[in-house]
């Protein structure tokens, strides 16, 4: 046992209210030493201490003999191992579990013994190898394919797993492979184009136009309205507008922003102008403002609504919705017995449709884009 360890153990015995020997003797006198858990732990601790003292004594004797023979010319580590050391080497692979410490120790003795039992710190000569961090210029393979406008990131994963993507001429089947700027990526043997510029378009969707990227029935989509101006750019609509509704819809190729805008956690308020036939009663308005239950059983949040009569005898409702229930306005008016003549979305969060004509579109201004990103928690 090293000198520091032996001194720590002696300090423990000196500072304890009851040392291990006294505890063991007391339990033996009562005839319960063999069964009591603390007595067993004390006995194990005593045996370990005795073995440590014997080994320390043998090492000191060998060191003194070596110093006398070599007269300081040789180091202790150069001498042959003693029988006790050889026995220690043979038992080095067996890890001993220290017994639980008695609760009656004083604070000073407990801290010293805990310091003795604490494992040694790792030597600075053999530091733990640090994990190599990816370079900021490297990007995941599926993200590179998606940003090039080839397909979505999920579809890119399917292409990679199918073995249709190659990096520097070799087939790559791991979607998480990181790509350097000078790597050559090809899909189905065709070189991949560079990353597309992020676009953010505001479109005034007309009625009888589908707000999806494609329609199996062959109807006109919102993307067909901007296809000529931005050929080869993979845009997609953010959210939905009913086939018979018109108004503001956002088109972009920024998947991160689109995900935030469509996530319920960042749901932005949307404002609509709804022209209904005849006069709307105060009871119907109060039902909207207090929150309705639809005929299908869905609970709706309160809707901010104001009403204004028109010269034709109809009522123009201005409604602000804060949840994304499918066809919410039309189902509300149906349950209240109101007939919708026109439904137009005029605002999404900080974006205002303004005087943008039906079927027209424009790029978002920098201030509009910055406000939109702040609204969904992006910088």
PDB file of C-alpha atoms in Angstrom, residues 48-308:
ATOM      1  CA  UNK A  48      -8.793  -5.660   2.914  1.00  0.00           C
ATOM      2  CA  UNK A  49      -6.975  -3.329   5.289  1.00  0.00           C
ATOM      3  CA  UNK A  50      -4.923  -6.196   6.717  1.00  0.00           C
ATOM      4  CA  UNK A  51      -3.904  -7.385   3.259  1.00  0.00           C
ATOM      5  CA  UNK A  52      -2.982  -3.836   2.286  1.00  0.00           C
ATOM      6  CA  UNK A  53      -0.778  -3.422   5.350  1.00  0.00           C
ATOM      7  CA  UNK A  54       1.013  -6.727   4.677  1.00  0.00           C
ATOM      8  CA  UNK A  55       1.671  -5.856   1.045  1.00  0.00           C
ATOM      9  CA  UNK A  56       2.921  -2.402   1.990  1.00  0.00           C
ATOM     10  CA  UNK A  57       5.274  -3.867   4.577  1.00  0.00           C
ATOM     11  CA  UNK A  58       6.726  -6.372   2.070  1.00  0.00           C
ATOM     12  CA  UNK A  59       7.258  -3.633  -0.513  1.00  0.00           C
ATOM     13  CA  UNK A  60       9.072  -1.464   2.007  1.00  0.00           C
ATOM     14  CA  UNK A  61      11.346  -4.379   2.964  1.00  0.00           C
ATOM     15  CA  UNK A  62      12.201  -5.098  -0.666  1.00  0.00           C
ATOM     16  CA  UNK A  63      12.877  -1.425  -1.303  1.00  0.00           C
ATOM     17  CA  UNK A  64      15.256  -1.196   1.646  1.00  0.00           C
ATOM     18  CA  UNK A  65      17.151  -4.291   0.533  1.00  0.00           C
ATOM     19  CA  UNK A  66      17.448  -2.996  -3.001  1.00  0.00           C
ATOM     20  CA  UNK A  67      18.689   0.373  -1.808  1.00  0.00           C
ATOM     21  CA  UNK A  68      21.334  -1.313   0.361  1.00  0.00           C
ATOM     22  CA  UNK A  69      22.630  -3.500  -2.474  1.00  0.00           C
ATOM     23  CA  UNK A  70      22.672  -0.956  -5.261  1.00  0.00           C
ATOM     24  CA  UNK A  71      23.651   2.046  -3.070  1.00  0.00           C
ATOM     25  CA  UNK A  72      21.338   4.229  -5.038  1.00  0.00           C
ATOM     26  CA  UNK A  73      22.680   3.223  -8.477  1.00  0.00           C
ATOM     27  CA  UNK A  74      19.634   1.318  -9.479  1.00  0.00           C
ATOM     28  CA  UNK A  75      15.987   2.266  -9.211  1.00  0.00           C
ATOM     29  CA  UNK A  76      13.482   0.244  -7.304  1.00  0.00           C
ATOM     30  CA  UNK A  77      11.567  -0.538 -10.480  1.00  0.00           C
ATOM     31  CA  UNK A  78      14.630  -2.310 -11.939  1.00  0.00           C
ATOM     32  CA  UNK A  79      14.785  -4.926  -9.178  1.00  0.00           C
ATOM     33  CA  UNK A  80      13.068  -8.333  -9.519  1.00  0.00           C
ATOM     34  CA  UNK A  81       9.533  -8.474  -8.185  1.00  0.00           C
ATOM     35  CA  UNK A  82       8.902  -9.926  -4.769  1.00  0.00           C
ATOM     36  CA  UNK A  83       6.549 -12.765  -4.074  1.00  0.00           C
ATOM     37  CA  UNK A  84       3.955 -10.334  -2.786  1.00  0.00           C
ATOM     38  CA  UNK A  85       4.244  -8.220  -5.975  1.00  0.00           C
ATOM     39  CA  UNK A  86       3.957 -11.303  -8.174  1.00  0.00           C
ATOM     40  CA  UNK A  87       0.874 -12.310  -6.248  1.00  0.00           C
ATOM     41  CA  UNK A  88      -0.503  -8.788  -6.742  1.00  0.00           C
ATOM     42  CA  UNK A  89       0.199  -8.991 -10.475  1.00  0.00           C
ATOM     43  CA  UNK A  90      -1.673 -12.272 -10.734  1.00  0.00           C
ATOM     44  CA  UNK A  91      -4.688 -10.817  -8.946  1.00  0.00           C
ATOM     45  CA  UNK A  92      -4.618  -7.511 -10.849  1.00  0.00           C
ATOM     46  CA  UNK A  93      -7.368  -8.673 -13.170  1.00  0.00           C
ATOM     47  CA  UNK A  94      -9.774  -9.278 -10.262  1.00  0.00           C
ATOM     48  CA  UNK A  95     -11.608  -6.146  -9.248  1.00  0.00           C
ATOM     49  CA  UNK A  96     -12.517  -5.906  -5.567  1.00  0.00           C
ATOM     50  CA  UNK A  97     -15.723  -4.179  -4.535  1.00  0.00           C
ATOM     51  CA  UNK A  98     -15.309  -1.965  -1.487  1.00  0.00           C
ATOM     52  CA  UNK A  99     -17.892  -2.475   1.276  1.00  0.00           C
ATOM     53  CA  UNK A 100     -20.355   0.270   2.201  1.00  0.00           C
ATOM     54  CA  UNK A 101     -18.958   2.861   4.607  1.00  0.00           C
ATOM     55  CA  UNK A 102     -20.414   2.987   8.180  1.00  0.00           C
ATOM     56  CA  UNK A 103     -22.683   5.984   8.715  1.00  0.00           C
ATOM     57  CA  UNK A 104     -21.080   6.868  12.088  1.00  0.00           C
ATOM     58  CA  UNK A 105     -17.844   8.220  10.626  1.00  0.00           C
ATOM     59  CA  UNK A 106     -16.971  11.783  11.316  1.00  0.00           C
ATOM     60  CA  UNK A 107     -16.793  14.142   8.353  1.00  0.00           C
ATOM     61  CA  UNK A 108     -12.997  14.455   8.340  1.00  0.00           C
ATOM     62  CA  UNK A 109     -12.381  10.707   8.401  1.00  0.00           C
ATOM     63  CA  UNK A 110     -15.044  10.044   5.771  1.00  0.00           C
ATOM     64  CA  UNK A 111     -13.594  12.554   3.317  1.00  0.00           C
ATOM     65  CA  UNK A 112     -10.091  11.102   3.659  1.00  0.00           C
ATOM     66  CA  UNK A 113     -11.244   7.536   3.089  1.00  0.00           C
ATOM     67  CA  UNK A 114     -13.389   8.562   0.133  1.00  0.00           C
ATOM     68  CA  UNK A 115     -10.340  10.286  -1.337  1.00  0.00           C
ATOM     69  CA  UNK A 116      -8.400   7.049  -0.843  1.00  0.00           C
ATOM     70  CA  UNK A 117     -11.056   5.004  -2.632  1.00  0.00           C
ATOM     71  CA  UNK A 118     -11.506   7.519  -5.470  1.00  0.00           C
ATOM     72  CA  UNK A 119     -10.021   6.190  -8.748  1.00  0.00           C
ATOM     73  CA  UNK A 120      -6.910   7.917 -10.030  1.00  0.00           C
ATOM     74  CA  UNK A 121      -7.344  10.539 -12.725  1.00  0.00           C
ATOM     75  CA  UNK A 122      -6.402   9.739 -16.272  1.00  0.00           C
ATOM     76  CA  UNK A 123      -2.815  10.577 -17.012  1.00  0.00           C
ATOM     77  CA  UNK A 124      -2.219  13.589 -19.202  1.00  0.00           C
ATOM     78  CA  UNK A 125       0.246  11.524 -21.233  1.00  0.00           C
ATOM     79  CA  UNK A 126      -2.620   9.500 -22.745  1.00  0.00           C
ATOM     80  CA  UNK A 127      -5.493  11.917 -23.416  1.00  0.00           C
ATOM     81  CA  UNK A 128      -8.820  10.701 -24.746  1.00  0.00           C
ATOM     82  CA  UNK A 129      -8.860  11.190 -28.524  1.00  0.00           C
ATOM     83  CA  UNK A 130     -11.320  13.908 -29.468  1.00  0.00           C
ATOM     84  CA  UNK A 131     -13.993  13.072 -32.011  1.00  0.00           C
ATOM     85  CA  UNK A 132     -13.463  14.726 -35.329  1.00  0.00           C
ATOM     86  CA  UNK A 133     -16.135  17.321 -35.991  1.00  0.00           C
ATOM     87  CA  UNK A 134     -17.539  17.733 -39.508  1.00  0.00           C
ATOM     88  CA  UNK A 135     -16.447  20.768 -41.439  1.00  0.00           C
ATOM     89  CA  UNK A 136     -18.917  23.618 -41.833  1.00  0.00           C
ATOM     90  CA  UNK A 137     -18.568  23.334 -45.611  1.00  0.00           C
ATOM     91  CA  UNK A 138     -19.713  19.684 -45.593  1.00  0.00           C
ATOM     92  CA  UNK A 139     -23.407  18.860 -45.990  1.00  0.00           C
ATOM     93  CA  UNK A 140     -25.478  15.703 -45.851  1.00  0.00           C
ATOM     94  CA  UNK A 141     -26.005  13.944 -49.158  1.00  0.00           C
ATOM     95  CA  UNK A 142     -29.812  13.939 -48.979  1.00  0.00           C
ATOM     96  CA  UNK A 143     -29.833  17.666 -48.229  1.00  0.00           C
ATOM     97  CA  UNK A 144     -27.552  18.383 -51.199  1.00  0.00           C
ATOM     98  CA  UNK A 145     -29.928  16.528 -53.520  1.00  0.00           C
ATOM     99  CA  UNK A 146     -32.974  18.337 -52.124  1.00  0.00           C
ATOM    100  CA  UNK A 147     -31.367  21.777 -52.359  1.00  0.00           C
ATOM    101  CA  UNK A 148     -30.493  21.115 -55.994  1.00  0.00           C
ATOM    102  CA  UNK A 149     -34.224  20.942 -56.756  1.00  0.00           C
ATOM    103  CA  UNK A 150     -34.155  17.289 -57.739  1.00  0.00           C
ATOM    104  CA  UNK A 151     -36.727  16.152 -55.176  1.00  0.00           C
ATOM    105  CA  UNK A 152     -37.669  16.400 -51.518  1.00  0.00           C
ATOM    106  CA  UNK A 153     -35.297  15.196 -48.808  1.00  0.00           C
ATOM    107  CA  UNK A 154     -37.478  12.163 -48.088  1.00  0.00           C
ATOM    108  CA  UNK A 155     -37.510  11.222 -51.771  1.00  0.00           C
ATOM    109  CA  UNK A 156     -33.737  11.745 -51.846  1.00  0.00           C
ATOM    110  CA  UNK A 157     -33.398   9.142 -49.080  1.00  0.00           C
ATOM    111  CA  UNK A 158     -35.349   6.672 -51.210  1.00  0.00           C
ATOM    112  CA  UNK A 159     -33.107   7.341 -54.222  1.00  0.00           C
ATOM    113  CA  UNK A 160     -29.983   6.820 -52.118  1.00  0.00           C
ATOM    114  CA  UNK A 161     -31.229   3.571 -50.561  1.00  0.00           C
ATOM    115  CA  UNK A 162     -32.161   2.309 -54.032  1.00  0.00           C
ATOM    116  CA  UNK A 163     -28.571   2.784 -55.229  1.00  0.00           C
ATOM    117  CA  UNK A 164     -29.458   5.475 -57.781  1.00  0.00           C
ATOM    118  CA  UNK A 165     -27.039   8.072 -56.359  1.00  0.00           C
ATOM    119  CA  UNK A 166     -23.286   8.104 -56.927  1.00  0.00           C
ATOM    120  CA  UNK A 167     -20.568  10.227 -55.312  1.00  0.00           C
ATOM    121  CA  UNK A 168     -17.368  10.661 -57.314  1.00  0.00           C
ATOM    122  CA  UNK A 169     -18.413   7.766 -59.548  1.00  0.00           C
ATOM    123  CA  UNK A 170     -19.135   5.303 -56.721  1.00  0.00           C
ATOM    124  CA  UNK A 171     -22.640   4.282 -55.646  1.00  0.00           C
ATOM    125  CA  UNK A 172     -23.537   5.663 -52.216  1.00  0.00           C
ATOM    126  CA  UNK A 173     -26.293   4.070 -50.097  1.00  0.00           C
ATOM    127  CA  UNK A 174     -25.926   6.116 -46.899  1.00  0.00           C
ATOM    128  CA  UNK A 175     -28.160   9.207 -46.755  1.00  0.00           C
ATOM    129  CA  UNK A 176     -26.057  10.709 -43.968  1.00  0.00           C
ATOM    130  CA  UNK A 177     -22.869  10.758 -46.033  1.00  0.00           C
ATOM    131  CA  UNK A 178     -21.297  14.213 -45.795  1.00  0.00           C
ATOM    132  CA  UNK A 179     -20.377  15.842 -49.080  1.00  0.00           C
ATOM    133  CA  UNK A 180     -17.570  18.321 -49.661  1.00  0.00           C
ATOM    134  CA  UNK A 181     -18.016  21.204 -52.124  1.00  0.00           C
ATOM    135  CA  UNK A 182     -15.676  19.578 -54.666  1.00  0.00           C
ATOM    136  CA  UNK A 183     -17.432  16.174 -54.637  1.00  0.00           C
ATOM    137  CA  UNK A 184     -19.331  15.175 -57.775  1.00  0.00           C
ATOM    138  CA  UNK A 185     -22.858  13.864 -57.156  1.00  0.00           C
ATOM    139  CA  UNK A 186     -24.996  12.212 -59.829  1.00  0.00           C
ATOM    140  CA  UNK A 187     -28.542  10.834 -59.795  1.00  0.00           C
ATOM    141  CA  UNK A 188     -29.350   8.088 -62.313  1.00  0.00           C
ATOM    142  CA  UNK A 189     -26.079   8.900 -64.047  1.00  0.00           C
ATOM    143  CA  UNK A 190     -26.868  12.601 -64.522  1.00  0.00           C
ATOM    144  CA  UNK A 191     -24.666  15.161 -62.720  1.00  0.00           C
ATOM    145  CA  UNK A 192     -26.442  17.064 -60.015  1.00  0.00           C
ATOM    146  CA  UNK A 193     -26.817  20.808 -60.428  1.00  0.00           C
ATOM    147  CA  UNK A 194     -25.712  23.225 -57.743  1.00  0.00           C
ATOM    148  CA  UNK A 195     -27.890  24.381 -54.884  1.00  0.00           C
ATOM    149  CA  UNK A 196     -30.801  26.566 -55.894  1.00  0.00           C
ATOM    150  CA  UNK A 197     -31.299  30.093 -54.697  1.00  0.00           C
ATOM    151  CA  UNK A 198     -33.982  30.397 -52.035  1.00  0.00           C
ATOM    152  CA  UNK A 199     -37.151  32.012 -53.394  1.00  0.00           C
ATOM    153  CA  UNK A 200     -40.140  33.395 -51.485  1.00  0.00           C
ATOM    154  CA  UNK A 201     -43.206  34.285 -53.570  1.00  0.00           C
ATOM    155  CA  UNK A 202     -46.537  35.780 -52.588  1.00  0.00           C
ATOM    156  CA  UNK A 203     -49.325  34.619 -54.915  1.00  0.00           C
ATOM    157  CA  UNK A 204     -52.957  35.734 -55.191  1.00  0.00           C
ATOM    158  CA  UNK A 205     -54.576  32.375 -55.907  1.00  0.00           C
ATOM    159  CA  UNK A 206     -57.701  32.559 -58.079  1.00  0.00           C
ATOM    160  CA  UNK A 207     -60.731  30.326 -57.598  1.00  0.00           C
ATOM    161  CA  UNK A 208     -60.806  26.995 -59.460  1.00  0.00           C
ATOM    162  CA  UNK A 209     -57.047  26.559 -58.929  1.00  0.00           C
ATOM    163  CA  UNK A 210     -55.629  23.728 -56.807  1.00  0.00           C
ATOM    164  CA  UNK A 211     -53.160  24.734 -54.098  1.00  0.00           C
ATOM    165  CA  UNK A 212     -50.984  21.627 -54.480  1.00  0.00           C
ATOM    166  CA  UNK A 213     -47.829  20.862 -56.438  1.00  0.00           C
ATOM    167  CA  UNK A 214     -49.671  18.408 -58.712  1.00  0.00           C
ATOM    168  CA  UNK A 215     -53.263  17.299 -59.276  1.00  0.00           C
ATOM    169  CA  UNK A 216     -54.221  13.763 -60.386  1.00  0.00           C
ATOM    170  CA  UNK A 217     -57.354  15.164 -62.057  1.00  0.00           C
ATOM    171  CA  UNK A 218     -55.301  17.450 -64.283  1.00  0.00           C
ATOM    172  CA  UNK A 219     -56.647  20.723 -62.879  1.00  0.00           C
ATOM    173  CA  UNK A 220     -54.584  23.900 -62.858  1.00  0.00           C
ATOM    174  CA  UNK A 221     -52.258  24.276 -59.862  1.00  0.00           C
ATOM    175  CA  UNK A 222     -50.656  27.261 -58.197  1.00  0.00           C
ATOM    176  CA  UNK A 223     -47.246  26.160 -59.474  1.00  0.00           C
ATOM    177  CA  UNK A 224     -48.410  26.348 -63.094  1.00  0.00           C
ATOM    178  CA  UNK A 225     -49.018  30.083 -62.577  1.00  0.00           C
ATOM    179  CA  UNK A 226     -45.301  30.736 -61.874  1.00  0.00           C
ATOM    180  CA  UNK A 227     -43.677  27.965 -63.921  1.00  0.00           C
ATOM    181  CA  UNK A 228     -42.694  30.214 -66.836  1.00  0.00           C
ATOM    182  CA  UNK A 229     -41.028  32.821 -64.645  1.00  0.00           C
ATOM    183  CA  UNK A 230     -39.016  30.260 -62.637  1.00  0.00           C
ATOM    184  CA  UNK A 231     -38.289  27.238 -64.844  1.00  0.00           C
ATOM    185  CA  UNK A 232     -36.369  24.427 -63.196  1.00  0.00           C
ATOM    186  CA  UNK A 233     -36.939  25.760 -59.674  1.00  0.00           C
ATOM    187  CA  UNK A 234     -38.660  23.304 -57.354  1.00  0.00           C
ATOM    188  CA  UNK A 235     -41.210  25.473 -55.548  1.00  0.00           C
ATOM    189  CA  UNK A 236     -44.027  24.178 -53.345  1.00  0.00           C
ATOM    190  CA  UNK A 237     -47.035  25.859 -51.688  1.00  0.00           C
ATOM    191  CA  UNK A 238     -47.070  26.489 -47.942  1.00  0.00           C
ATOM    192  CA  UNK A 239     -50.434  25.414 -46.579  1.00  0.00           C
ATOM    193  CA  UNK A 240     -53.699  25.063 -48.461  1.00  0.00           C
ATOM    194  CA  UNK A 241     -56.520  27.175 -49.845  1.00  0.00           C
ATOM    195  CA  UNK A 242     -59.859  25.684 -50.829  1.00  0.00           C
ATOM    196  CA  UNK A 243     -60.549  25.081 -54.535  1.00  0.00           C
ATOM    197  CA  UNK A 244     -63.370  27.645 -54.463  1.00  0.00           C
ATOM    198  CA  UNK A 245     -61.448  30.141 -52.315  1.00  0.00           C
ATOM    199  CA  UNK A 246     -58.972  32.797 -53.366  1.00  0.00           C
ATOM    200  CA  UNK A 247     -56.321  34.940 -51.777  1.00  0.00           C
ATOM    201  CA  UNK A 248     -52.835  34.918 -50.339  1.00  0.00           C
ATOM    202  CA  UNK A 249     -50.677  31.800 -50.510  1.00  0.00           C
ATOM    203  CA  UNK A 250     -46.911  31.510 -50.105  1.00  0.00           C
ATOM    204  CA  UNK A 251     -44.647  29.603 -52.531  1.00  0.00           C
ATOM    205  CA  UNK A 252     -41.045  28.791 -51.638  1.00  0.00           C
ATOM    206  CA  UNK A 253     -38.250  26.236 -51.877  1.00  0.00           C
ATOM    207  CA  UNK A 254     -37.124  26.870 -48.299  1.00  0.00           C
ATOM    208  CA  UNK A 255     -38.148  23.651 -46.575  1.00  0.00           C
ATOM    209  CA  UNK A 256     -37.155  24.809 -43.100  1.00  0.00           C
ATOM    210  CA  UNK A 257     -39.310  27.927 -43.230  1.00  0.00           C
ATOM    211  CA  UNK A 258     -42.217  26.010 -44.755  1.00  0.00           C
ATOM    212  CA  UNK A 259     -42.073  23.425 -41.984  1.00  0.00           C
ATOM    213  CA  UNK A 260     -42.200  26.126 -39.320  1.00  0.00           C
ATOM    214  CA  UNK A 261     -45.127  27.867 -40.989  1.00  0.00           C
ATOM    215  CA  UNK A 262     -47.182  24.670 -41.195  1.00  0.00           C
ATOM    216  CA  UNK A 263     -46.326  23.338 -37.724  1.00  0.00           C
ATOM    217  CA  UNK A 264     -49.149  23.816 -35.164  1.00  0.00           C
ATOM    218  CA  UNK A 265     -46.649  25.094 -32.622  1.00  0.00           C
ATOM    219  CA  UNK A 266     -45.881  28.140 -34.798  1.00  0.00           C
ATOM    220  CA  UNK A 267     -49.341  28.544 -36.314  1.00  0.00           C
ATOM    221  CA  UNK A 268     -49.679  32.125 -37.490  1.00  0.00           C
ATOM    222  CA  UNK A 269     -53.022  33.930 -37.444  1.00  0.00           C
ATOM    223  CA  UNK A 270     -54.717  34.096 -40.840  1.00  0.00           C
ATOM    224  CA  UNK A 271     -57.189  36.795 -41.818  1.00  0.00           C
ATOM    225  CA  UNK A 272     -60.087  36.268 -44.262  1.00  0.00           C
ATOM    226  CA  UNK A 273     -62.766  38.370 -45.935  1.00  0.00           C
ATOM    227  CA  UNK A 274     -65.995  36.388 -46.204  1.00  0.00           C
ATOM    228  CA  UNK A 275     -68.993  37.730 -48.115  1.00  0.00           C
ATOM    229  CA  UNK A 276     -72.216  36.000 -47.045  1.00  0.00           C
ATOM    230  CA  UNK A 277     -75.779  36.369 -48.211  1.00  0.00           C
ATOM    231  CA  UNK A 278     -78.270  38.423 -46.169  1.00  0.00           C
ATOM    232  CA  UNK A 279     -77.688  39.816 -42.681  1.00  0.00           C
ATOM    233  CA  UNK A 280     -75.755  37.907 -40.013  1.00  0.00           C
ATOM    234  CA  UNK A 281     -77.431  37.901 -36.616  1.00  0.00           C
ATOM    235  CA  UNK A 282     -75.660  38.815 -33.396  1.00  0.00           C
ATOM    236  CA  UNK A 283     -76.309  35.311 -32.098  1.00  0.00           C
ATOM    237  CA  UNK A 284     -74.302  33.823 -34.982  1.00  0.00           C
ATOM    238  CA  UNK A 285     -71.474  36.290 -34.424  1.00  0.00           C
ATOM    239  CA  UNK A 286     -71.399  35.474 -30.707  1.00  0.00           C
ATOM    240  CA  UNK A 287     -71.214  31.759 -31.473  1.00  0.00           C
ATOM    241  CA  UNK A 288     -68.083  32.356 -33.585  1.00  0.00           C
ATOM    242  CA  UNK A 289     -66.491  34.598 -30.965  1.00  0.00           C
ATOM    243  CA  UNK A 290     -67.065  32.192 -28.074  1.00  0.00           C
ATOM    244  CA  UNK A 291     -65.854  29.049 -29.852  1.00  0.00           C
ATOM    245  CA  UNK A 292     -68.026  26.549 -31.700  1.00  0.00           C
ATOM    246  CA  UNK A 293     -68.409  22.811 -31.877  1.00  0.00           C
ATOM    247  CA  UNK A 294     -68.759  21.655 -35.471  1.00  0.00           C
ATOM    248  CA  UNK A 295     -71.334  19.095 -36.495  1.00  0.00           C
ATOM    249  CA  UNK A 296     -68.517  16.553 -36.822  1.00  0.00           C
ATOM    250  CA  UNK A 297     -67.633  17.126 -33.155  1.00  0.00           C
ATOM    251  CA  UNK A 298     -64.482  19.224 -33.539  1.00  0.00           C
ATOM    252  CA  UNK A 299     -63.952  21.976 -30.970  1.00  0.00           C
ATOM    253  CA  UNK A 300     -62.945  25.365 -32.410  1.00  0.00           C
ATOM    254  CA  UNK A 301     -61.042  28.179 -30.770  1.00  0.00           C
ATOM    255  CA  UNK A 302     -62.731  31.576 -30.549  1.00  0.00           C
ATOM    256  CA  UNK A 303     -62.616  33.513 -33.823  1.00  0.00           C
ATOM    257  CA  UNK A 304     -62.163  37.251 -34.062  1.00  0.00           C
ATOM    258  CA  UNK A 305     -64.967  38.413 -36.345  1.00  0.00           C
ATOM    259  CA  UNK A 306     -66.436  41.765 -37.353  1.00  0.00           C
ATOM    260  CA  UNK A 307     -69.438  42.327 -39.640  1.00  0.00           C
ATOM    261  CA  UNK A 308     -70.245  45.106 -42.081  1.00  0.00           C
TER     262      UNK A 308
END
